[in-house]
Amino acid sequence: MKKGANKSVSAIKAILGVAIVTLTALGASADDAAYTLVNKPNGYSFIQINQDLDSFSFTSDFKSISNSGKVGYVVYGKDLSDGELGDYLKANSGNAEFAKKLNDGLVDLGALKAGDRVGFYLERNNGRTVYSTEFVEKHGTTYLEFEKNGSGKDEWMPIGNVKAVGHVPSGAPLPGLLAMLLVGGAGAGSMKLIKRRGKKA
């Protein structure tokens, strides 16, 4: 094989390597725009999912909840109004699965779709279930607060190490995707720069 041909093969391999790494990165992460923490005046707050995700998780040390209870979640139906969230949460709660000593405090919500709203509840070991929640920011840490409506101290659990894994359609034709990445590579960097500048303005 000629030297020129060897260089062409090497160049193609290098391009493929970069493209594969880029594809992996696209599937392995999503920025904060993938979700929004939404507080509701009626206490039925939720995580709003803004794009299709292959998985969504976070970790917590469960702080004041400690070992006295477990946290569960529901995914609200898209047709529910704000006034219907409470009844839906209470009707579909039970069998809470997340706790301080389970899976090192991992709260794994699995795959989610754009438009999903995830609400939480707290099942305490004393038999009481707390449904009213609020997301609170304190000293640079985000907490999910379970509000006891005046009867006792509220329970807080920090939300950390959030992992939102963006969805990459299976069976996507690699050559076309590679071409899009190669042609759009410079443009993607420009878009990110414009976005940052827009925030400063």
Short mmCIF file of C-alpha atoms in Angstrom, two decimals:
data_model
loop_
_atom_site.label_atom_id
_atom_site.label_comp_id
_atom_site.label_asym_id
_atom_site.label_seq_id
_atom_site.Cartn_x
_atom_site.Cartn_y
_atom_site.Cartn_z
CA MET A 1 0.00 0.00 0.00
CA LYS A 2 1.26 3.46 -0.88
CA LYS A 3 2.27 6.01 1.75
CA GLY A 4 -0.54 8.35 0.66
CA ALA A 5 -3.09 5.60 1.12
CA ASN A 6 -1.69 4.82 4.59
CA LYS A 7 -2.09 8.45 5.58
CA SER A 8 -5.70 8.45 4.34
CA VAL A 9 -6.52 5.32 6.35
CA SER A 10 -4.91 6.80 9.45
CA ALA A 11 -6.84 10.03 9.00
CA ILE A 12 -10.12 8.15 8.64
CA LYS A 13 -9.38 6.10 11.79
CA ALA A 14 -8.61 9.26 13.70
CA ILE A 15 -11.86 10.88 12.56
CA LEU A 16 -13.84 7.77 13.48
CA GLY A 17 -12.23 7.73 16.91
CA VAL A 18 -13.17 11.35 17.58
CA ALA A 19 -16.71 10.77 16.32
CA ILE A 20 -17.21 7.69 18.50
CA VAL A 21 -15.98 9.56 21.56
CA THR A 22 -18.36 12.40 20.68
CA LEU A 23 -21.28 9.97 20.32
CA THR A 24 -20.45 8.42 23.68
CA ALA A 25 -20.37 11.83 25.31
CA LEU A 26 -23.73 12.74 23.80
CA GLY A 27 -25.31 9.60 25.22
CA ALA A 28 -23.60 9.75 28.59
CA SER A 29 -24.59 13.15 29.85
CA ALA A 30 -27.05 16.00 29.67
CA ASP A 31 -26.72 19.45 31.19
CA ASP A 32 -29.04 21.17 33.66
CA ALA A 33 -31.44 22.00 30.80
CA ALA A 34 -32.50 18.33 30.84
CA TYR A 35 -34.62 18.94 33.94
CA THR A 36 -36.15 21.70 36.07
CA LEU A 37 -37.00 21.68 39.78
CA VAL A 38 -40.53 23.08 40.09
CA ASN A 39 -42.08 24.26 43.37
CA LYS A 40 -45.86 24.47 43.59
CA PRO A 41 -47.80 26.61 46.12
CA ASN A 42 -49.98 23.60 46.96
CA GLY A 43 -46.91 21.62 48.07
CA TYR A 44 -46.92 19.01 45.31
CA SER A 45 -43.58 19.99 43.80
CA PHE A 46 -41.87 17.92 41.11
CA ILE A 47 -38.90 17.47 38.81
CA GLN A 48 -39.88 18.51 35.28
CA ILE A 49 -38.10 16.43 32.61
CA ASN A 50 -37.34 18.51 29.51
CA GLN A 51 -35.92 15.88 27.16
CA ASP A 52 -35.98 12.12 26.69
CA LEU A 53 -33.54 10.49 29.11
CA ASP A 54 -32.22 6.93 29.21
CA SER A 55 -31.72 7.34 32.95
CA PHE A 56 -32.00 9.94 35.71
CA SER A 57 -30.53 9.56 39.18
CA PHE A 58 -29.06 11.40 42.14
CA THR A 59 -27.54 10.51 45.49
CA SER A 60 -28.36 11.64 49.02
CA ASP A 61 -27.25 10.99 52.57
CA PHE A 62 -30.91 11.52 53.59
CA LYS A 63 -29.79 14.00 56.27
CA SER A 64 -32.61 14.50 58.82
CA ILE A 65 -34.61 11.57 57.40
CA SER A 66 -31.66 9.33 58.29
CA ASN A 67 -32.90 5.77 58.89
CA SER A 68 -36.39 6.81 60.03
CA GLY A 69 -38.05 6.45 56.65
CA LYS A 70 -37.95 5.76 52.92
CA VAL A 71 -38.61 8.00 49.93
CA GLY A 72 -40.76 7.01 46.97
CA TYR A 73 -41.83 8.69 43.75
CA VAL A 74 -44.56 8.80 41.12
CA VAL A 75 -44.57 10.04 37.52
CA TYR A 76 -47.61 12.26 37.05
CA GLY A 77 -49.80 11.77 34.01
CA LYS A 78 -49.41 14.55 31.45
CA ASP A 79 -53.14 15.36 31.54
CA LEU A 80 -53.22 16.10 35.29
CA SER A 81 -53.82 19.68 36.41
CA ASP A 82 -51.99 21.19 39.39
CA GLY A 83 -55.10 20.64 41.49
CA GLU A 84 -55.13 16.92 40.72
CA LEU A 85 -51.50 16.19 41.61
CA GLY A 86 -52.15 15.64 45.32
CA ASP A 87 -54.89 13.06 44.82
CA TYR A 88 -52.77 11.23 42.23
CA LEU A 89 -49.72 11.18 44.51
CA LYS A 90 -51.69 9.80 47.45
CA ALA A 91 -53.47 7.20 45.32
CA ASN A 92 -50.24 5.93 43.74
CA SER A 93 -47.83 6.11 46.68
CA GLY A 94 -46.70 3.09 48.67
CA ASN A 95 -43.72 0.78 48.66
CA ALA A 96 -41.14 3.59 48.88
CA GLU A 97 -37.80 2.23 47.70
CA PHE A 98 -35.04 4.73 48.49
CA ALA A 99 -33.27 5.01 51.84
CA LYS A 100 -29.97 5.95 53.43
CA LYS A 101 -28.71 2.37 53.77
CA LEU A 102 -29.93 1.16 50.38
CA ASN A 103 -27.50 1.35 47.41
CA ASP A 104 -25.42 4.03 49.17
CA GLY A 105 -28.30 6.49 49.03
CA LEU A 106 -28.82 6.20 45.26
CA VAL A 107 -32.17 7.49 43.99
CA ASP A 108 -32.52 5.95 40.52
CA LEU A 109 -35.62 7.02 38.59
CA GLY A 110 -34.77 5.08 35.43
CA ALA A 111 -35.69 6.21 31.92
CA LEU A 112 -37.94 9.26 31.59
CA LYS A 113 -39.63 11.09 28.73
CA ALA A 114 -39.76 14.78 27.89
CA GLY A 115 -42.75 16.23 29.72
CA ASP A 116 -42.67 13.76 32.62
CA ARG A 117 -43.16 15.24 36.09
CA VAL A 118 -41.72 13.30 39.03
CA GLY A 119 -43.23 13.85 42.47
CA PHE A 120 -41.95 12.47 45.79
CA TYR A 121 -43.33 11.31 49.12
CA LEU A 122 -41.81 10.18 52.43
CA GLU A 123 -42.92 7.03 54.23
CA ARG A 124 -41.85 7.27 57.87
CA ASN A 125 -41.27 4.22 60.02
CA ASN A 126 -43.97 5.47 62.44
CA GLY A 127 -46.60 4.81 59.75
CA ARG A 128 -47.06 8.39 58.60
CA THR A 129 -46.64 9.43 54.96
CA VAL A 130 -45.63 12.99 54.07
CA TYR A 131 -46.72 14.25 50.66
CA SER A 132 -45.99 17.99 50.73
CA THR A 133 -42.57 18.88 49.27
CA GLU A 134 -40.42 21.83 48.27
CA PHE A 135 -37.00 22.20 46.67
CA VAL A 136 -34.77 24.44 48.78
CA GLU A 137 -31.34 25.90 48.05
CA LYS A 138 -29.12 26.44 51.10
CA HIS A 139 -25.37 27.12 51.28
CA GLY A 140 -24.90 25.92 47.70
CA THR A 141 -26.74 22.64 48.25
CA THR A 142 -30.15 21.70 46.86
CA TYR A 143 -32.50 19.93 49.25
CA LEU A 144 -35.81 18.15 48.85
CA GLU A 145 -37.84 19.21 51.87
CA PHE A 146 -40.78 17.15 53.11
CA GLU A 147 -43.13 19.54 54.90
CA LYS A 148 -45.07 18.27 57.90
CA ASN A 149 -47.57 21.13 57.73
CA GLY A 150 -46.67 22.56 61.11
CA SER A 151 -46.77 19.33 63.11
CA GLY A 152 -43.12 18.73 63.86
CA LYS A 153 -39.81 19.57 62.22
CA ASP A 154 -39.65 19.26 58.43
CA GLU A 155 -37.39 16.58 56.96
CA TRP A 156 -34.65 17.48 54.48
CA MET A 157 -32.64 15.35 52.09
CA PRO A 158 -29.83 16.82 49.95
CA ILE A 159 -29.78 16.17 46.21
CA GLY A 160 -26.29 15.59 44.82
CA ASN A 161 -24.41 13.99 41.96
CA VAL A 162 -27.32 14.34 39.54
CA LYS A 163 -26.87 12.20 36.43
CA ALA A 164 -29.18 12.86 33.49
CA VAL A 165 -28.25 10.54 30.62
CA GLY A 166 -29.57 11.84 27.31
CA HIS A 167 -31.30 9.44 24.94
CA VAL A 168 -29.54 8.35 21.74
CA PRO A 169 -31.95 6.56 19.37
CA SER A 170 -30.95 2.93 18.82
CA GLY A 171 -30.18 1.86 15.27
CA ALA A 172 -29.25 5.37 14.14
CA PRO A 173 -27.33 5.12 10.83
CA LEU A 174 -23.71 5.70 11.81
CA PRO A 175 -22.44 7.11 8.49
CA GLY A 176 -25.08 9.86 8.42
CA LEU A 177 -24.53 10.63 12.07
CA LEU A 178 -20.78 10.78 11.53
CA ALA A 179 -21.24 13.17 8.62
CA MET A 180 -23.47 15.39 10.74
CA LEU A 181 -20.86 15.44 13.52
CA LEU A 182 -18.01 16.21 11.15
CA VAL A 183 -19.85 19.00 9.37
CA GLY A 184 -21.45 20.42 12.49
CA GLY A 185 -18.49 20.19 14.84
CA ALA A 186 -17.42 23.82 14.55
CA GLY A 187 -21.01 24.98 14.69
CA ALA A 188 -21.64 23.16 17.95
CA GLY A 189 -18.76 25.00 19.58
CA SER A 190 -20.09 28.30 18.29
CA MET A 191 -23.56 27.61 19.67
CA LYS A 192 -22.16 26.86 23.12
CA LEU A 193 -20.17 30.10 23.08
CA ILE A 194 -23.23 32.11 22.04
CA LYS A 195 -25.23 30.53 24.83
CA ARG A 196 -22.65 31.56 27.43
CA ARG A 197 -22.49 35.10 26.08
CA GLY A 198 -26.25 35.30 26.19
CA LYS A 199 -26.26 34.50 29.89
CA LYS A 200 -23.85 37.32 30.65
CA ALA A 201 -25.84 39.93 28.73
#
